[in-house]
Short mmCIF file of C-alpha atoms in Angstrom, two decimals:
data_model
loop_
_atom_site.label_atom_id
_atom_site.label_comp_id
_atom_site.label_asym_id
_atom_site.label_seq_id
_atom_site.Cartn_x
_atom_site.Cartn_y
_atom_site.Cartn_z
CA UNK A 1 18.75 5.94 4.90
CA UNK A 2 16.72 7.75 1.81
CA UNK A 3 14.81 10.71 3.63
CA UNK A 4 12.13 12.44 0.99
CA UNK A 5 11.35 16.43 0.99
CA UNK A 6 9.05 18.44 -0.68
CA UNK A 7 9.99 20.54 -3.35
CA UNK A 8 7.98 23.29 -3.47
CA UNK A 9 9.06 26.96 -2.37
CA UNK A 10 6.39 26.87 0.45
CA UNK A 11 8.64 23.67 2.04
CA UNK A 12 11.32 25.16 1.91
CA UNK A 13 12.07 24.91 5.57
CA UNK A 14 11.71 21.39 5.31
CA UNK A 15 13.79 20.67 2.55
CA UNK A 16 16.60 22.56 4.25
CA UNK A 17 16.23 20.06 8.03
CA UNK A 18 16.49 17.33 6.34
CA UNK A 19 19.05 18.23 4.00
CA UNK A 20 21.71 18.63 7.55
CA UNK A 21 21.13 15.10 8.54
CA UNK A 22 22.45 13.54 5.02
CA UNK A 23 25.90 13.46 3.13
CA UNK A 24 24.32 13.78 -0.40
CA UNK A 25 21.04 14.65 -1.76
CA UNK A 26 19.30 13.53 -5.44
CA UNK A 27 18.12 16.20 -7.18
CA UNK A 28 15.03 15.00 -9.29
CA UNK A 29 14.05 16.72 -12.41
CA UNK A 30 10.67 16.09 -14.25
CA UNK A 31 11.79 15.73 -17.50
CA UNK A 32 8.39 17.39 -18.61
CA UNK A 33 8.86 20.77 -16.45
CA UNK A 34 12.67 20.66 -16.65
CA UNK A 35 15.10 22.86 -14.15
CA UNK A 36 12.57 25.31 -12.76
CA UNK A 37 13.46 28.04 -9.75
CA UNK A 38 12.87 25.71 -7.36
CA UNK A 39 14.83 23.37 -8.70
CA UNK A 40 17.73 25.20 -8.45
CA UNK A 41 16.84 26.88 -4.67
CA UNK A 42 17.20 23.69 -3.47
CA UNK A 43 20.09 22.72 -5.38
CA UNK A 44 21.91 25.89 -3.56
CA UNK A 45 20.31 24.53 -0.08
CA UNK A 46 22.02 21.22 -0.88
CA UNK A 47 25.02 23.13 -1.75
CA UNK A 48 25.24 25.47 1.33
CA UNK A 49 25.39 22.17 3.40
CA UNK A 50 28.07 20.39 1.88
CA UNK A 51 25.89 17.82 -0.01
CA UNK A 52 27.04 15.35 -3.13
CA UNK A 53 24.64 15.97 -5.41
CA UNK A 54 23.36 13.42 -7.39
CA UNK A 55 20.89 14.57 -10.70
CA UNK A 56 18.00 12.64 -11.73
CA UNK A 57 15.45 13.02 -14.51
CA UNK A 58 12.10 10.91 -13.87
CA UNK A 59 9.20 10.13 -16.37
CA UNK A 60 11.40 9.30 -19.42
CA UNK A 61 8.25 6.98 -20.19
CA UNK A 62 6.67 9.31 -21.07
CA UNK A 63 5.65 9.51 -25.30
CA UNK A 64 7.40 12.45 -27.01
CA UNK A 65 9.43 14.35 -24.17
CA UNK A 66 12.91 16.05 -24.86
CA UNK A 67 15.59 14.12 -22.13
CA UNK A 68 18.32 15.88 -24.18
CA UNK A 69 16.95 19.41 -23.75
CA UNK A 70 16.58 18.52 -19.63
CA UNK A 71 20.04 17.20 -19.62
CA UNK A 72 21.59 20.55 -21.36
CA UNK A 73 19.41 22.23 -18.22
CA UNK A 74 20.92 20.42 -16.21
CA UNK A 75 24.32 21.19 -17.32
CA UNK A 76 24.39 24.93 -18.60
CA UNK A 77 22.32 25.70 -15.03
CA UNK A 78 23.66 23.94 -12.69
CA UNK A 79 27.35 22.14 -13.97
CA UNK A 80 26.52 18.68 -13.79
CA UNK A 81 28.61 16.77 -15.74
CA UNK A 82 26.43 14.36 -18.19
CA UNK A 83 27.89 11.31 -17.06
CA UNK A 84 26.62 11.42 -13.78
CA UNK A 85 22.63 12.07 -14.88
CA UNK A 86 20.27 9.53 -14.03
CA UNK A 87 17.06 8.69 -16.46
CA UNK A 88 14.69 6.83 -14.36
CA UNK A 89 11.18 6.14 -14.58
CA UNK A 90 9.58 5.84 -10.86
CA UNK A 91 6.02 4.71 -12.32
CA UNK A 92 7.60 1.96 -14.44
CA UNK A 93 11.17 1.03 -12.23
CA UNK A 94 13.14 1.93 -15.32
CA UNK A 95 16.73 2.30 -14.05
CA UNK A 96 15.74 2.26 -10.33
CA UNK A 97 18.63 -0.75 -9.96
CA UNK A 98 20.72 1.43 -11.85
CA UNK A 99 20.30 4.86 -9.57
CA UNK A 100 20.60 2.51 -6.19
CA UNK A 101 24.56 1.85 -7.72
CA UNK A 102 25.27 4.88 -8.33
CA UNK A 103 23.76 5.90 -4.59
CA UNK A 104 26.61 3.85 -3.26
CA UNK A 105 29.32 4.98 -5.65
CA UNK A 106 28.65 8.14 -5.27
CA UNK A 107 27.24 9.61 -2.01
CA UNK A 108 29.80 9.03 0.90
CA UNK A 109 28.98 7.19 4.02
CA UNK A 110 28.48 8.69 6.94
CA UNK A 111 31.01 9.27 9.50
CA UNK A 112 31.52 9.48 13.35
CA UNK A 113 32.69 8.51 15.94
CA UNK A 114 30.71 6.02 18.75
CA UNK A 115 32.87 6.17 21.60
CA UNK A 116 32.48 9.95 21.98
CA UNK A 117 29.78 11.91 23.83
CA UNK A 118 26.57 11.73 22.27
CA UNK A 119 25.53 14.62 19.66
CA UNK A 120 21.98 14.09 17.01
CA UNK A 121 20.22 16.40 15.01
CA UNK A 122 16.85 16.29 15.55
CA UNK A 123 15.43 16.96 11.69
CA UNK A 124 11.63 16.49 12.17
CA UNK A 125 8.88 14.94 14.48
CA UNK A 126 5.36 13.83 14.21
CA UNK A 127 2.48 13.55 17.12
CA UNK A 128 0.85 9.99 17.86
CA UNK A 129 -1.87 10.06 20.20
CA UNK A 130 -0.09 6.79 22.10
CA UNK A 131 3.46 7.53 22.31
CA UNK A 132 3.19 11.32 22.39
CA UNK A 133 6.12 13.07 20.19
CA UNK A 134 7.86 11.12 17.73
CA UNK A 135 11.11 12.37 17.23
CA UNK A 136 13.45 12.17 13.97
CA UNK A 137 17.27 12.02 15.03
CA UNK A 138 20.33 11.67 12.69
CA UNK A 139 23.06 10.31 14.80
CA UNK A 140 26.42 12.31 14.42
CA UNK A 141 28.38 11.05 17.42
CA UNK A 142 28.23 8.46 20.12
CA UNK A 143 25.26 5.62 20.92
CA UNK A 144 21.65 6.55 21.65
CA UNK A 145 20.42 3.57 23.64
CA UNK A 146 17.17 2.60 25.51
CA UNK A 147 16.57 4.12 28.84
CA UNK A 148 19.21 6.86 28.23
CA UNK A 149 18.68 10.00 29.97
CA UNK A 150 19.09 12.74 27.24
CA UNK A 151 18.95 16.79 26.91
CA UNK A 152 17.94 19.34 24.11
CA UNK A 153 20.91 21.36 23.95
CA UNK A 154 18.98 24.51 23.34
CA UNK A 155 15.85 24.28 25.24
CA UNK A 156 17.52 22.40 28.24
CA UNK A 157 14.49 20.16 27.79
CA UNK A 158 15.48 16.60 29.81
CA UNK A 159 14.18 13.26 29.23
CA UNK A 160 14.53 9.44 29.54
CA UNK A 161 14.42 6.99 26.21
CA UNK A 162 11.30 5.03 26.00
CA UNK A 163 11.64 3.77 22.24
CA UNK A 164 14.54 3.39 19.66
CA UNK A 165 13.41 2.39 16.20
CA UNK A 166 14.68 2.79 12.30
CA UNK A 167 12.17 2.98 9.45
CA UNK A 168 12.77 -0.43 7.00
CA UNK A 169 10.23 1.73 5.74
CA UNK A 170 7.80 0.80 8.04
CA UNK A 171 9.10 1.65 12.03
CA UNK A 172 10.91 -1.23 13.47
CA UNK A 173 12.20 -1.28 17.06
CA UNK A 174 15.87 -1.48 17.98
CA UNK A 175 17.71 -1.08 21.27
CA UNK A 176 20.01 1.99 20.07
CA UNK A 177 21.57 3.51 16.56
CA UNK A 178 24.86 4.36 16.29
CA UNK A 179 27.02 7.46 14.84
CA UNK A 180 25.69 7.78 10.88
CA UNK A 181 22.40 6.17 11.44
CA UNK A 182 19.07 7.62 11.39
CA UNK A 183 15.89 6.45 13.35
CA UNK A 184 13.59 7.90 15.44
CA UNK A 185 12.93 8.08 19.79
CA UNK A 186 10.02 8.78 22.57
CA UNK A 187 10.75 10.36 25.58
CA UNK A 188 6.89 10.40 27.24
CA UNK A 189 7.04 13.96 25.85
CA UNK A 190 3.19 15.29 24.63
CA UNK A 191 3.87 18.84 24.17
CA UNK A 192 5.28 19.87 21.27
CA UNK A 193 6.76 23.04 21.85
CA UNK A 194 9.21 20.94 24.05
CA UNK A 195 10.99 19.78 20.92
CA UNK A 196 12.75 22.21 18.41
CA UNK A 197 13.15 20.81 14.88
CA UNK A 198 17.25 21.31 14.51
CA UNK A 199 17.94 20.85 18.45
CA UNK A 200 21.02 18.76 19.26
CA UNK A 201 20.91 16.01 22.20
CA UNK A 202 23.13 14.86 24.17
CA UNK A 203 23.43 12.47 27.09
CA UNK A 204 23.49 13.84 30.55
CA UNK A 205 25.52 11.27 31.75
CA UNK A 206 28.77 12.94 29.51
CA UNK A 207 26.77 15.51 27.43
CA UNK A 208 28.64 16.99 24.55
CA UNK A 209 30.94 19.71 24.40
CA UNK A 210 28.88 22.25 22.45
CA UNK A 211 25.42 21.51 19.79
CA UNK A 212 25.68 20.89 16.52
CA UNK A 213 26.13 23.92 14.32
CA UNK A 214 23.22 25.29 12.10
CA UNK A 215 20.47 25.83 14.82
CA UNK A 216 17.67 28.66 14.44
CA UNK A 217 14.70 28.86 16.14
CA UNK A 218 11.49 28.64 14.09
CA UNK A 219 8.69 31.05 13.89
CA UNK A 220 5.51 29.57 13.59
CA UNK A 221 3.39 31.44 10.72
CA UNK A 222 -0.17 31.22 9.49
CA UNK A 223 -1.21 32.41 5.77
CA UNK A 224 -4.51 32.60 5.14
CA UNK A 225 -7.65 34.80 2.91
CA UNK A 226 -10.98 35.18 4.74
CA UNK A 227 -13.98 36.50 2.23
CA UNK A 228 -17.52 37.37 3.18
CA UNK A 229 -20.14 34.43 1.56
CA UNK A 230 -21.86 38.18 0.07
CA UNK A 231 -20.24 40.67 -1.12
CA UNK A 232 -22.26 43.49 0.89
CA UNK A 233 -20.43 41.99 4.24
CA UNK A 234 -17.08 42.73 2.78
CA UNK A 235 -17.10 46.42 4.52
CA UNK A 236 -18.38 45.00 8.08
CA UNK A 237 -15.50 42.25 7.59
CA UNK A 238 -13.05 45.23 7.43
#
């Protein structure tokens, strides 16, 4: 499973969900901004959860740009070791076969175990109008399977299994994922406060002995500037 995040500081958040339901990350470099502090923020996220980090620099098609001087970033910033830096070119597919072998050399594959009580992270979820919430589960233990009564270990939040599927990208139906897999689940659940991104569930059946570690609950916050049309209405805005 290849699970994208943002990379900017305002995603942060995001970055750092999705980074608990993998076993390595790939940290992409433009090669025409080089290591910036983002770059290495999320290199530390990926670090704090026990990730194999894999470095890539993309655009190396493009005319005149410096792939030594990102490389040395690389190195002197964050000790990677030159052998393992990928040059790839997403827009062209230059060494895209190349990066998928080293994926499978490198990274580790998951592990677990599916006899024992059921325990996934929930990393993320989406709305549909149809189905209600969509949630985004990385399986760590045990067999998520249609019609399976679950609970959110947190919120105590109950529910039955309406829909297993995996994204081949596009969502496919399956009757259950194992330990290591990732996929996604309805429950006829249409509120979304019901759901906590980094919740654990479990069956209900023979829940789990405790959640997964690395839960905090999220506080929603809105940023925004509000300016009069004319200037004279700034006081009365006040």
């Amino acid at each position: 499973n290849l699970i994208d995040t943002p990379g900017h500081v305002d995603f942060t958040y995001e970055v750092e969900k999705s980074l608990r339901a993998c076993e390595g990350a790939l940290l992409v470099v433009d090669v025409s901004q080089g290591v910036e502090s983002q770059t290495v923020a999320n290199y530390y996220l990926a670090v704090e959860n026990n990730l194999e980090i894999l470095p890539v620099i993309n655009k190396i098609d493009i005319a005149n740009i410096d792939v030594d001087h990102a490389k040395l970033q690389l190195i002197e910033i964050l000790n990677f070791k030159e052998k393992d830096i990928q040059l790839v070119s997403a827009k062209e597919g230059i060494g895209i076969a190349d990066l998928f072998e080293k994926i499978v050399e490198f990274i580790p594959h998951p592990e677990g175990d599916d006899n024992a009580p059921l325990q996934a992270l929930i990393f993320d979820m989406k709305y549909d109008i149809y189905k209600g919430i969509i949630v985004y589960v990385r399986v760590v233990n045990g067999v998520i399977r249609e019609n399976m009564a679950i609970k959110m270990m947190h919120t105590g939040r109950e529910a039955h299994i309406e829909e297993i599927g995996v994204f081949a990208p596009e969502a496919v139906r399956v009757r259950e994922l194992t330990s290591g897999e990732v996929g996604y689940i309805t429950c006829n659940i249409h509120e979304p406060r019901e759901v906590s991104v980094g919740d654990t569930l479990t069956g209900t059946a023979n829940p789990a002995a405790g959640p997964l570690q690395g839960y905090r609950q999220l506080n929603p916050l809105v940023f925004c500037g509000v300016y009069p049309v004319n200037s004279k209405d700034f006081l009365p805005l006040r």
